[in-house]
Tab-separated table of C-alpha atoms in Angstrom:
chain	number	residue	atom	x	y	z
A	5	LEU	CA	-6.365	-1.538	-8.884
A	6	VAL	CA	-3.803	-1.870	-6.135
A	7	PHE	CA	-5.034	-4.711	-3.924
A	8	THR	CA	-3.300	-3.976	-0.253
A	9	GLU	CA	-3.481	-6.941	2.270
A	10	GLU	CA	-3.782	-5.417	5.668
A	11	ASP	CA	-1.219	-6.138	8.434
A	12	LYS	CA	-2.758	-7.897	11.459
A	13	TYR	CA	-3.735	-4.870	13.063
A	14	GLY	CA	-4.051	-2.348	10.495
A	15	LEU	CA	-1.889	0.299	11.380
A	16	TYR	CA	0.625	0.484	8.570
A	17	SER	CA	-1.910	-0.717	5.907
A	18	ASN	CA	-3.863	2.482	6.889
A	19	LEU	CA	-0.710	4.629	6.215
A	20	LEU	CA	-0.317	3.450	3.020
A	21	PHE	CA	-4.023	4.080	2.238
A	22	LYS	CA	-3.492	7.640	3.296
A	23	TYR	CA	-0.192	7.955	1.452
A	24	PHE	CA	-2.096	7.667	-1.535
A	25	LEU	CA	-4.822	9.944	-0.888
A	26	ALA	CA	-2.360	12.653	0.065
A	27	GLU	CA	-0.443	12.027	-3.150
A	28	GLY	CA	-3.979	12.859	-4.835
A	29	VAL	CA	-4.453	15.994	-3.093
A	30	VAL	CA	-0.939	17.175	-3.809
A	31	CYS	CA	-1.081	16.495	-7.404
A	32	GLY	CA	-4.493	18.343	-7.710
A	33	HIS	CA	-6.601	14.705	-8.487
A	34	ASP	CA	-10.319	14.378	-7.196
A	35	LEU	CA	-10.841	12.184	-4.437
A	36	PHE	CA	-13.497	9.300	-3.899
A	37	VAL	CA	-13.106	7.720	-0.323
A	38	ALA	CA	-15.161	4.924	0.483
A	39	SER	CA	-15.022	3.147	4.388
A	40	ALA	CA	-17.249	1.022	6.299
A	41	LYS	CA	-15.205	1.394	9.214
A	42	GLU	CA	-14.043	5.152	9.504
A	43	HIS	CA	-15.811	7.976	8.608
A	44	PRO	CA	-14.302	9.534	5.071
A	45	ASP	CA	-14.260	13.259	6.851
A	46	ASN	CA	-12.001	11.626	9.349
A	47	ILE	CA	-9.609	10.010	7.068
A	48	LEU	CA	-8.938	13.259	5.041
A	49	LYS	CA	-8.334	15.193	8.396
A	50	GLU	CA	-5.562	12.722	9.058
A	51	LEU	CA	-3.804	12.656	5.781
A	52	PRO	CA	0.101	13.503	6.610
A	53	ALA	CA	1.749	16.800	5.362
A	54	PRO	CA	3.886	17.178	2.466
A	55	LEU	CA	7.455	17.796	3.109
A	56	LEU	CA	9.153	20.671	1.563
A	57	ASP	CA	12.209	20.401	-0.485
A	58	ASP	CA	14.706	21.525	1.823
A	59	SER	CA	13.227	19.513	4.938
A	60	TYR	CA	13.247	16.322	2.824
A	61	GLY	CA	17.033	17.285	1.638
A	62	LYS	CA	17.874	17.501	5.451
A	63	GLU	CA	16.156	14.468	6.324
A	64	LEU	CA	18.055	12.301	3.742
A	65	GLY	CA	21.314	14.289	4.535
A	66	ASP	CA	21.335	13.398	8.298
A	67	GLU	CA	20.681	9.661	7.758
A	68	GLY	CA	23.289	9.907	4.745
A	69	ALA	CA	26.096	11.403	7.377
A	70	ALA	CA	25.307	9.129	10.066
A	71	LYS	CA	26.038	6.298	7.604
A	72	SER	CA	29.255	7.612	6.404
A	73	GLU	CA	30.705	7.551	9.905
A	74	ASP	CA	29.213	4.040	10.729
A	75	PHE	CA	31.009	2.650	7.354
A	76	GLN	CA	34.531	4.485	8.066
A	77	ASP	CA	34.580	2.781	11.587
A	78	SER	CA	33.499	-0.701	9.996
A	79	MET	CA	36.160	-3.238	9.483
A	80	LYS	CA	37.800	-3.679	5.928
A	81	ILE	CA	36.060	-6.105	3.549
A	82	ALA	CA	38.357	-8.963	1.886
A	83	TRP	CA	39.963	-7.684	-1.643
A	84	ARG	CA	38.127	-9.935	-3.816
A	85	TYR	CA	34.632	-7.944	-2.585
A	86	GLN	CA	36.074	-4.677	-3.263
A	87	ASN	CA	35.538	-4.345	-7.032
A	88	LEU	CA	31.880	-5.515	-6.956
A	89	PRO	CA	28.876	-2.859	-7.448
A	90	LYS	CA	27.659	-1.404	-4.386
A	91	MET	CA	24.056	-2.404	-3.477
A	92	GLU	CA	22.360	1.187	-2.484
A	93	ALA	CA	19.909	0.782	0.362
A	94	SER	CA	18.559	4.223	-0.151
A	95	PRO	CA	18.707	6.936	-2.959
A	96	THR	CA	20.954	9.749	-3.065
A	97	THR	CA	20.251	13.158	-1.854
A	98	HIS	CA	19.753	14.817	-5.157
A	99	THR	CA	17.266	11.997	-6.739
A	100	LYS	CA	13.607	12.581	-5.973
A	101	PHE	CA	10.400	10.702	-6.842
A	102	GLY	CA	7.179	12.243	-6.486
A	103	HIS	CA	6.197	13.822	-3.224
A	104	TYR	CA	7.376	12.998	0.254
A	105	TYR	CA	5.050	13.383	3.646
A	106	ASP	CA	6.004	14.029	7.017
A	107	ILE	CA	4.074	11.371	9.035
A	108	SER	CA	4.276	13.575	12.250
A	109	LYS	CA	2.095	16.221	11.116
A	110	LYS	CA	-1.140	16.547	9.739
A	111	MET	CA	-2.065	18.196	6.089
A	112	SER	CA	-3.523	21.564	6.368
A	113	PRO	CA	-7.331	22.096	6.038
A	114	GLU	CA	-6.527	24.582	3.281
A	115	LEU	CA	-4.744	22.059	1.371
A	116	CYS	CA	-7.268	19.490	1.550
A	117	GLN	CA	-9.975	21.603	0.673
A	118	SER	CA	-8.038	22.671	-2.628
A	119	VAL	CA	-9.275	19.335	-4.315
A	120	LYS	CA	-12.817	18.075	-5.079
A	121	TRP	CA	-13.543	15.313	-3.063
A	122	HIS	CA	-16.186	12.545	-2.665
A	123	SER	CA	-17.290	10.611	0.332
A	124	PHE	CA	-18.969	7.086	0.816
A	125	TYR	CA	-19.600	6.255	4.314
A	126	LEU	CA	-21.859	2.541	4.050
A	127	HIS	CA	-23.667	3.302	7.551
A	128	GLU	CA	-25.291	6.638	6.029
A	129	GLU	CA	-25.766	5.247	2.899
A	130	LEU	CA	-27.911	2.381	4.123
A	131	SER	CA	-29.946	4.427	6.698
A	132	SER	CA	-30.740	6.861	3.839
A	133	GLU	CA	-32.288	4.330	1.526
A	134	PRO	CA	-33.686	1.153	1.767
A	135	ALA	CA	-31.335	-2.045	1.385
A	136	MET	CA	-31.522	-3.477	-2.213
A	137	ARG	CA	-29.695	-6.270	-3.967
A	138	ALA	CA	-28.234	-5.585	-7.318
A	139	TRP	CA	-25.772	-7.391	-9.423
A	140	ASN	CA	-26.406	-10.317	-7.548
A	141	MET	CA	-24.140	-8.961	-4.707
A	142	ASN	CA	-24.808	-7.628	-1.295
A	143	SER	CA	-26.275	-4.284	-0.883
A	144	GLY	CA	-23.023	-2.311	0.561
A	145	TYR	CA	-21.039	-3.472	-2.609
A	146	ALA	CA	-24.032	-2.494	-5.237
A	147	LYS	CA	-24.580	1.178	-3.596
A	148	LEU	CA	-20.888	1.548	-3.633
A	149	LEU	CA	-20.717	0.312	-7.325
A	150	GLN	CA	-23.627	2.700	-8.048
A	151	SER	CA	-21.947	5.681	-6.535
A	152	LEU	CA	-19.062	5.056	-8.396
A	153	GLN	CA	-20.430	4.589	-11.837
A	154	ARG	CA	-22.560	8.203	-11.010
A	155	ILE	CA	-19.517	10.186	-10.117
A	156	ILE	CA	-17.249	8.772	-13.165
A	157	SER	CA	-20.398	9.629	-15.436
A	158	GLN	CA	-21.328	13.285	-14.174
A	159	GLU	CA	-17.847	14.626	-13.330
A	160	GLY	CA	-16.133	13.840	-16.471
A	161	PHE	CA	-13.907	10.690	-15.861
A	162	ASP	CA	-15.502	8.331	-18.556
A	163	GLY	CA	-12.866	7.862	-20.994
A	164	SER	CA	-15.103	6.895	-23.479
A	165	ASP	CA	-17.446	10.102	-23.476
A	166	PRO	CA	-15.760	12.895	-25.323
A	167	GLN	CA	-15.539	15.676	-22.755
A	168	LYS	CA	-14.972	19.425	-23.686
A	169	LYS	CA	-13.978	20.483	-19.806
A	170	GLN	CA	-10.186	19.709	-19.160
A	171	ARG	CA	-9.869	16.126	-18.092
A	172	ASN	CA	-8.360	15.236	-14.612
A	173	VAL	CA	-7.629	11.877	-12.556
A	174	LEU	CA	-9.840	10.115	-9.886
A	175	ARG	CA	-8.186	8.443	-6.921
A	176	ILE	CA	-10.198	5.918	-5.120
A	177	GLY	CA	-9.432	4.491	-1.790
A	178	ILE	CA	-11.392	1.721	-0.466
A	179	GLN	CA	-10.809	0.920	2.942
A	180	SER	CA	-11.100	-2.640	4.731
A	181	LEU	CA	-13.208	-3.969	1.950
A	182	GLY	CA	-14.518	-7.656	2.877
A	183	SER	CA	-14.837	-7.127	6.295
A	184	ILE	CA	-17.764	-7.930	8.393
A	185	LEU	CA	-18.678	-4.246	8.259
A	186	TRP	CA	-19.436	-4.380	4.618
A	187	GLY	CA	-21.864	-7.006	5.203
A	188	ASP	CA	-19.819	-9.657	3.780
A	189	ASP	CA	-18.969	-13.058	5.635
A	190	VAL	CA	-15.740	-14.135	3.704
A	191	CYS	CA	-13.400	-13.423	6.742
A	192	CYS	CA	-15.930	-15.181	9.295
A	193	SER	CA	-16.016	-18.771	7.939
A	194	ASP	CA	-14.093	-20.874	5.445
A	195	THR	CA	-17.526	-21.914	3.611
A	196	PRO	CA	-19.219	-18.044	3.804
A	197	GLU	CA	-22.936	-18.072	2.961
A	198	ASP	CA	-22.079	-15.486	-0.121
A	199	PRO	CA	-18.549	-16.419	-1.506
A	200	HIS	CA	-19.125	-14.380	-4.812
A	201	SER	CA	-19.876	-10.618	-3.782
A	202	LEU	CA	-16.505	-9.660	-3.278
A	203	THR	CA	-15.490	-11.113	-6.524
A	204	LYS	CA	-18.151	-9.758	-8.533
A	205	PHE	CA	-17.843	-6.515	-7.374
A	206	LEU	CA	-13.977	-6.263	-8.280
A	207	TYR	CA	-14.796	-7.681	-11.702
A	208	VAL	CA	-17.099	-4.801	-12.326
A	209	LEU	CA	-14.703	-2.347	-10.456
A	210	ARG	CA	-12.026	-3.313	-12.941
A	211	GLY	CA	-14.319	-2.666	-15.844
A	212	LEU	CA	-15.237	0.810	-14.409
A	213	LEU	CA	-11.587	1.655	-14.016
A	214	ARG	CA	-10.588	0.269	-17.522
A	215	LYS	CA	-12.821	2.488	-19.226
A	216	SER	CA	-12.326	5.753	-16.752
A	217	LEU	CA	-9.405	8.090	-15.794
A	218	SER	CA	-9.065	6.849	-12.645
A	219	ALA	CA	-6.834	4.738	-10.120
A	220	CYS	CA	-8.090	2.754	-6.977
A	221	ILE	CA	-6.374	1.194	-4.011
A	222	ILE	CA	-8.142	-1.216	-1.719
A	223	THR	CA	-7.123	-2.599	1.880
A	224	VAL	CA	-8.663	-6.075	2.786
A	225	PRO	CA	-7.822	-7.817	5.924
A	226	THR	CA	-6.972	-10.869	4.256
A	227	HIS	CA	-5.482	-12.655	7.402
A	228	LEU	CA	-8.975	-13.400	8.060
A	229	ILE	CA	-9.930	-14.804	4.760
A	230	GLN	CA	-9.418	-18.652	5.362
A	231	ASN	CA	-10.861	-19.644	1.993
A	232	LYS	CA	-7.923	-20.069	-0.552
A	233	ALA	CA	-10.289	-20.166	-3.619
A	234	ILE	CA	-11.316	-16.710	-2.843
A	235	MET	CA	-7.866	-15.450	-2.292
A	236	GLU	CA	-6.700	-16.698	-5.953
A	237	ARG	CA	-10.143	-14.877	-7.545
A	238	VAL	CA	-9.192	-11.817	-6.098
A	239	THR	CA	-5.571	-11.902	-6.867
A	240	ASN	CA	-6.489	-12.616	-10.361
A	241	LEU	CA	-8.865	-9.619	-10.429
A	242	SER	CA	-6.328	-7.161	-9.216
A	243	ASP	CA	-3.436	-5.720	-11.455
A	244	MET	CA	-1.141	-5.304	-8.337
A	245	VAL	CA	-1.120	-7.275	-4.914
A	246	VAL	CA	0.790	-5.970	-2.155
A	247	GLY	CA	0.703	-7.584	1.366
A	248	LEU	CA	2.337	-5.882	4.555
A	249	GLU	CA	3.732	-8.282	7.292
A	250	SER	CA	3.868	-6.532	10.697
A	251	PHE	CA	6.503	-7.633	13.197
A	252	ILE	CA	4.306	-6.448	16.158
A	253	GLY	CA	2.987	-9.269	18.393
A	254	SER	CA	5.282	-11.745	16.349
A	255	GLU	CA	8.613	-13.494	17.272
A	256	ARG	CA	10.581	-10.932	14.848
A	257	GLU	CA	9.711	-8.353	16.868
A	258	THR	CA	12.442	-9.437	19.179
A	259	ASN	CA	14.759	-11.249	16.591
A	260	PRO	CA	17.911	-9.180	16.031
A	261	LEU	CA	18.137	-9.785	12.645
A	262	TYR	CA	15.073	-7.591	11.955
A	263	LYS	CA	15.703	-4.800	14.632
A	264	ASP	CA	16.193	-2.212	11.958
A	265	TYR	CA	12.540	-2.788	10.516
A	266	HIS	CA	9.089	-3.039	11.529
A	267	GLY	CA	7.859	-5.540	9.139
A	268	LEU	CA	8.180	-6.827	5.833
A	269	VAL	CA	6.700	-6.498	2.043
A	270	HIS	CA	5.436	-9.053	0.166
A	271	VAL	CA	4.887	-8.407	-3.491
A	272	HIS	CA	2.659	-11.065	-5.064
A	273	GLN	CA	1.622	-9.443	-8.079
A	274	ILE	CA	2.994	-6.422	-10.141
A	275	PRO	CA	0.777	-4.916	-13.304
A	276	ARG	CA	1.309	-5.707	-16.754
A	277	LEU	CA	-1.135	-3.484	-18.484
A	278	ASN	CA	-1.013	-3.644	-22.297
A	279	SER	CA	1.785	-6.173	-21.943
A	280	LEU	CA	2.624	-9.726	-22.222
A	281	ILE	CA	5.451	-9.627	-19.478
A	282	CYS	CA	6.071	-7.194	-16.556
A	283	ASP	CA	9.303	-5.728	-15.352
A	284	VAL	CA	10.801	-7.459	-12.601
A	285	SER	CA	13.573	-5.892	-10.311
A	286	ASP	CA	16.857	-7.590	-9.155
A	287	THR	CA	15.387	-7.855	-5.646
A	288	LYS	CA	12.487	-9.659	-4.070
A	289	ASP	CA	13.625	-8.878	-0.286
A	290	LEU	CA	11.834	-5.641	0.919
A	291	ALA	CA	11.181	-4.371	4.200
A	292	PHE	CA	9.567	-1.318	5.694
A	293	ARG	CA	10.439	1.002	8.523
A	294	LEU	CA	9.000	3.838	10.285
A	295	LYS	CA	11.010	7.023	11.050
A	296	ARG	CA	10.837	9.942	12.856
A	297	LYS	CA	8.731	11.681	9.849
A	298	LEU	CA	9.057	9.016	6.950
A	299	PHE	CA	7.572	5.585	6.104
A	300	THR	CA	10.088	4.068	4.085
A	301	ILE	CA	10.463	0.706	2.191
A	302	GLU	CA	13.855	-0.342	1.520
A	303	ARG	CA	15.727	-3.630	0.409
A	304	LEU	CA	16.131	-6.098	3.484
A	305	HIS	CA	19.711	-6.292	4.810
A	306	LEU	CA	20.732	-8.912	7.251
A	307	PRO	CA	23.234	-7.786	9.763
A	308	PRO	CA	26.351	-9.655	9.938
A	309	ASP	CA	26.404	-12.797	11.910
A	310	LEU	CA	29.457	-11.901	14.311
A	311	SER	CA	28.561	-14.488	17.395
A	312	ASP	CA	28.022	-18.265	17.709
A	313	THR	CA	25.006	-17.518	20.170
A	314	VAL	CA	23.407	-15.255	17.721
A	315	SER	CA	24.235	-17.891	14.363
A	316	ARG	CA	23.072	-20.626	16.472
A	317	ALA	CA	19.631	-18.808	17.510
A	318	SER	CA	19.033	-17.314	14.284
A	319	LYS	CA	20.203	-19.848	11.628
A	320	GLN	CA	16.703	-21.548	11.698
A	321	ASP	CA	14.894	-18.592	11.386
A	322	LEU	CA	17.034	-17.015	8.729
A	323	ALA	CA	16.543	-19.995	6.557
A	324	GLY	CA	12.733	-19.940	6.797
A	325	SER	CA	12.911	-16.006	6.048
A	326	ALA	CA	14.634	-16.429	2.732
A	327	LYS	CA	12.495	-19.066	1.740
A	328	LEU	CA	9.169	-16.591	2.227
A	329	LEU	CA	11.154	-13.572	0.981
A	330	SER	CA	12.231	-15.754	-2.171
A	331	SER	CA	8.413	-16.880	-3.036
A	332	GLY	CA	7.167	-13.493	-4.134
A	333	CYS	CA	6.914	-12.613	-7.990
A	334	GLY	CA	8.823	-9.705	-8.259
A	335	ALA	CA	9.450	-6.213	-6.687
A	336	VAL	CA	8.654	-2.748	-8.093
A	337	ALA	CA	11.474	-0.850	-6.459
A	338	ILE	CA	14.816	-0.975	-6.835
A	339	GLY	CA	16.859	0.003	-3.714
A	340	LYS	CA	14.798	1.954	-1.113
A	341	ARG	CA	11.833	4.126	-2.237
A	342	HIS	CA	10.017	6.205	-0.330
A	343	LEU	CA	6.491	5.592	-0.481
A	344	ASP	CA	4.675	7.254	-3.150
A	345	PHE	CA	1.785	6.485	-5.579
């Protein structure tokens, strides 16, 4: 269960959501898309197109050539730092992890139709059947759980039930869970009338995921949830918690320290399934940026402080950023990794 904290305007978290679904299409997995905001049919039409191997190599090759020229023109460093290991910001051209996607193009309808997918649009579900409250939670969450249970049992994803046919993986994507569109009021008040529907839903959902061949990503507008107790429960009920902080509309958008990036990635919790400890990488400072075709997550490298003006203006912001970035529990990527699930 991957819990994704939406950025303020939901631009980059929506892209992350589509990457997860696009990877399922390329891998031939079954899809289950649930939303109360946008119709699942429209979401699938907006999936990014996969990059071919030659296109991917050319994209990284151009970037590597540009960095090589910049390195030759740069100043020489002190001799005592020359023997230190170099920290790679991007993978080399011969390494490849999973699949990569061109965000400037849409996936072809033929490729989307090559996999089996199921949709859950809340407004259609509520209009077709009268609202009912089950499991002591609101009707939207109850109907979604019923639909998931039916798909898992009928389509052969139940791991406890022996299957004769070849098994597959079900990828579940739930968009903007907890928003007012789902009939939940946790984003509207510090003391919501129904503070337990969201946590009960996640508790039951995680039980379904544990006994089935499925993986799930959920996006939640956590910047609207003011109740810290609810956020702590939601975090404990998730396997992985990732937050996206966009620079749009903030002071960092014009700060020269972050001119190469569009936002920060906060890894609040990483999975430790069937283990007492989790693997932690050597860096906690991650940032993302949107290029011509790629959405990339990489190490946060701040530029050198060469002028007194920049030093005096940004010293306080730099200290605050370092404190914020070091508060995470770890990161799941070493170096820059192109987004892939």
